Coordinates of C-alpha atoms in Angstrom, one line a residue:
M2 CA 55.6 33.1 5.0
P3 CA 53.8 31.8 8.1
H4 CA 50.7 29.8 7.5
E5 CA 47.4 31.4 8.7
P6 CA 45.9 29.2 11.4
H7 CA 42.7 27.5 10.4
H8 CA 39.6 27.9 12.6
P9 CA 36.4 26.1 11.8
H10 CA 34.3 29.2 12.6
A11 CA 36.5 31.7 10.9
I12 CA 34.7 34.9 9.8
C13 CA 35.1 36.0 6.2
G14 CA 37.2 39.1 6.1
S15 CA 36.3 42.0 3.9
D16 CA 39.6 41.5 2.1
R17 CA 38.8 38.0 1.1
K18 CA 38.3 37.5 -2.7
H19 CA 36.4 34.2 -2.5
P20 CA 33.4 32.8 -0.6
C21 CA 34.1 31.4 2.9
P22 CA 34.5 27.7 2.6
E23 CA 33.8 27.1 6.2
T24 CA 30.4 28.8 6.3
H25 CA 29.5 28.6 2.6
C26 CA 28.0 32.1 2.9
G27 CA 28.8 33.0 -0.7
N28 CA 29.1 36.7 0.3
Q29 CA 32.3 38.1 1.7
H30 CA 30.3 41.0 3.3
A31 CA 27.4 39.0 4.8
P32 CA 28.9 38.7 8.3
H33 CA 29.4 42.5 8.5
S34 CA 25.8 43.0 7.4
F35 CA 24.6 40.7 10.2
S36 CA 26.8 42.5 12.7
S37 CA 25.5 45.9 11.5
R38 CA 21.9 44.9 11.8
S39 CA 22.6 43.5 15.3
K40 CA 24.1 46.8 16.4
E41 CA 21.2 48.8 15.0
R42 CA 18.8 46.6 16.9
R43 CA 20.7 47.1 20.1
D44 CA 20.9 50.8 19.6
G45 CA 17.1 50.9 18.9
E46 CA 16.4 49.0 22.0
S47 CA 18.6 51.3 24.0
I48 CA 16.8 54.4 22.7
E49 CA 13.4 52.8 23.4
R50 CA 14.4 52.1 27.0
Q51 CA 15.6 55.8 27.4
C52 CA 12.2 57.0 26.1
E53 CA 10.3 54.7 28.5
Q54 CA 12.4 56.1 31.4
R55 CA 11.5 59.7 30.4
T56 CA 7.8 59.1 30.2
D57 CA 5.7 60.9 32.8
D58 CA 2.0 61.6 33.5
R59 CA 2.0 65.0 31.7
D60 CA -0.3 65.4 28.7
P61 CA 1.4 65.6 25.3
V62 CA 1.7 68.9 23.6
T63 CA -1.0 69.1 20.9
I64 CA -0.9 72.8 19.9
Q65 CA 1.3 75.8 20.5
V66 CA 0.3 79.4 20.0
T67 CA 3.2 81.7 19.2
P68 CA 2.3 85.4 18.6
S69 CA 4.1 86.8 15.5
S70 CA 3.9 90.0 13.5
I71 CA 5.4 91.5 10.3
E72 CA 5.7 95.1 9.2
I73 CA 5.8 95.9 5.5
Q74 CA 6.8 99.3 4.1
H75 CA 5.4 99.8 0.6
T76 CA 6.2 102.8 -1.7
A77 CA 3.1 103.5 -3.9
S78 CA 3.6 103.8 -7.6
L79 CA 2.2 106.7 -9.6
P80 CA -1.1 105.0 -10.4
E81 CA -1.4 103.7 -6.8
S82 CA -0.7 107.2 -5.5
A83 CA -3.5 108.7 -7.7
F84 CA -5.8 105.9 -6.6
L85 CA -5.1 106.5 -2.9
R86 CA -5.4 110.3 -3.1
G87 CA -8.7 109.8 -4.8
L88 CA -10.0 107.6 -2.0
E89 CA -8.9 110.3 0.5
E90 CA -11.3 112.6 -1.4
G91 CA -14.1 110.0 -1.6
R92 CA -13.5 109.2 -5.3
L93 CA -13.0 105.8 -6.9
L94 CA -10.4 106.0 -9.7
G95 CA -9.9 103.4 -12.3
A96 CA -7.4 103.5 -15.2
R97 CA -7.2 102.2 -18.7
T98 CA -5.0 102.5 -21.8
G99 CA -6.3 105.1 -24.2
E100 CA -10.1 105.3 -24.7
D101 CA -11.0 101.7 -25.3
G102 CA -8.7 99.6 -23.0
K103 CA -9.9 97.5 -20.0
V104 CA -10.7 99.6 -16.9
Y105 CA -8.7 98.4 -14.0
F106 CA -9.8 99.1 -10.4
P107 CA -7.5 99.5 -8.5
P108 CA -5.3 100.8 -11.3
K109 CA -2.0 99.2 -12.1
E110 CA 1.2 100.3 -13.8
A111 CA 0.3 98.7 -17.1
D112 CA -2.4 96.6 -18.7
P113 CA -1.4 92.9 -17.9
A114 CA -2.8 91.8 -21.3
T115 CA -1.0 94.3 -23.5
G116 CA 1.9 95.7 -21.4
L117 CA 0.8 99.2 -22.3
E118 CA 0.7 101.9 -19.7
L119 CA -2.6 102.7 -18.0
D120 CA -2.5 106.4 -18.8
N121 CA -6.2 107.3 -18.7
F122 CA -7.8 107.8 -15.3
L123 CA -11.5 107.9 -14.9
E124 CA -13.8 108.2 -11.9
L125 CA -16.2 105.3 -11.2
P126 CA -19.5 105.2 -9.4
D127 CA -19.7 103.5 -6.0
K128 CA -22.3 101.1 -7.2
G129 CA -21.7 97.7 -8.8
T130 CA -22.6 94.0 -9.1
V131 CA -21.6 91.0 -7.0
T132 CA -19.9 88.5 -9.3
T133 CA -18.8 85.8 -6.8
F134 CA -18.8 85.6 -3.1
A135 CA -18.0 83.5 0.0
I136 CA -19.8 83.1 3.3
I137 CA -17.3 83.0 6.2
N138 CA -18.6 80.8 9.0
I139 CA -15.4 79.9 10.8
P140 CA -13.8 82.2 13.4
F141 CA -10.1 82.8 13.3
P142 CA -7.6 84.9 15.4
G143 CA -7.7 88.6 14.7
Q144 CA -11.1 88.5 13.1
R145 CA -12.9 91.8 13.4
I146 CA -16.3 90.7 12.3
K147 CA -18.4 88.0 14.0
P148 CA -19.3 85.1 11.5
P149 CA -21.2 84.5 9.5
Y150 CA -20.5 87.3 7.0
V151 CA -20.0 87.7 3.3
A152 CA -16.8 88.6 1.4
A153 CA -17.8 89.4 -2.2
Y154 CA -16.1 90.4 -5.5
V155 CA -17.8 93.6 -6.6
L156 CA -17.6 94.8 -10.2
L157 CA -18.1 98.6 -10.1
D158 CA -20.2 100.0 -13.0
G159 CA -17.8 100.9 -15.8
A160 CA -14.9 98.6 -14.5
D161 CA -13.6 95.4 -16.0
I162 CA -12.0 93.9 -12.9
P163 CA -13.9 93.2 -9.7
F164 CA -12.4 93.8 -6.2
L165 CA -13.0 92.2 -2.9
H166 CA -15.1 93.8 -0.1
L167 CA -17.7 93.1 2.5
V168 CA -21.4 92.9 1.8
T169 CA -23.7 93.4 4.8
E170 CA -27.2 94.6 5.7
I171 CA -28.5 91.4 4.3
D172 CA -28.8 87.8 5.5
P173 CA -25.7 86.0 4.2
A174 CA -27.9 83.2 2.8
D175 CA -29.7 85.8 0.6
V176 CA -26.5 87.1 -1.1
R177 CA -26.3 86.0 -4.7
M178 CA -24.4 86.5 -7.9
G179 CA -25.7 89.4 -9.9
M180 CA -27.0 91.2 -6.9
R181 CA -26.7 95.0 -7.2
V182 CA -24.9 96.7 -4.3
E183 CA -23.7 100.2 -3.3
A184 CA -20.9 101.5 -1.0
V185 CA -21.5 102.6 2.5
W186 CA -18.7 105.1 3.4
K187 CA -17.3 105.7 6.8
P188 CA -17.8 109.2 8.3
R189 CA -15.7 111.8 6.4
E190 CA -13.4 112.5 9.4
E191 CA -12.3 108.8 9.4
W192 CA -11.2 108.8 5.8
G193 CA -7.6 108.0 5.0
L194 CA -5.5 106.6 2.2
G195 CA -7.2 103.2 1.9
I196 CA -10.1 101.3 0.4
D197 CA -11.4 100.8 3.9
N198 CA -12.8 104.3 3.6
I199 CA -15.7 102.2 2.3
D200 CA -17.1 100.4 5.3
Y201 CA -19.0 97.8 3.3
F202 CA -21.4 97.4 0.5
R203 CA -25.2 96.8 0.8
P204 CA -28.0 95.8 -1.6
T205 CA -29.4 98.7 -3.6
G206 CA -32.8 97.0 -4.1
E207 CA -32.4 97.1 -7.8
P208 CA -33.2 94.0 -10.0
D209 CA -30.3 91.6 -10.3
A210 CA -27.9 92.2 -13.2
D211 CA -28.2 89.8 -16.1
Y212 CA -25.6 87.1 -16.1
D213 CA -24.4 88.0 -19.5
S214 CA -23.5 91.5 -18.3
Y215 CA -20.8 90.2 -15.9
K216 CA -19.9 86.6 -17.0
H217 CA -16.7 87.7 -18.6
H218 CA -15.6 89.4 -15.4
L219 CA -15.7 86.3 -13.1

């Protein structure tokens, strides 16, 4: 078998099973690691030079506005259908299980706590109590109301679940938990199948509700 020529600067091959005696590297893969790092450094410098060549005086992109829309088709359940037809007639319908269940507004298919069907519909008044609220001060695209304005959870009298609506005809800074409010409906000819038949809620002028009367509905 021919003898492999010896070179004082021989590189350890990956097939060697012992450390390179010439370089005393102690690692048969070390030269390949150095070579890989060197190549990565050269590639990085090449990309950097390309980026520098493409640089111009245009300002960088900071924001992009892309209009988008989505259309959702929803088939109303039986409780939802009853609720929506009630709104079309100017009535606010809640529902409960039997005679002593929690009154849900808007009504659902079943009581989430018990799983029992909400089979007992009842009409609720269009007055209630503000439980919690937020003052919106920041404008955003598509906003129909100029800030500041108040979005509040209103607990209708006789209901156990508050729902979200607008509260106006009052300085936003004066809105408070426990404030009594009443619905202001749109003109009858503008009514449709939606909770927006109520334009907004406004203060009734009644004394604030006691905290204990709505603390379990927050």
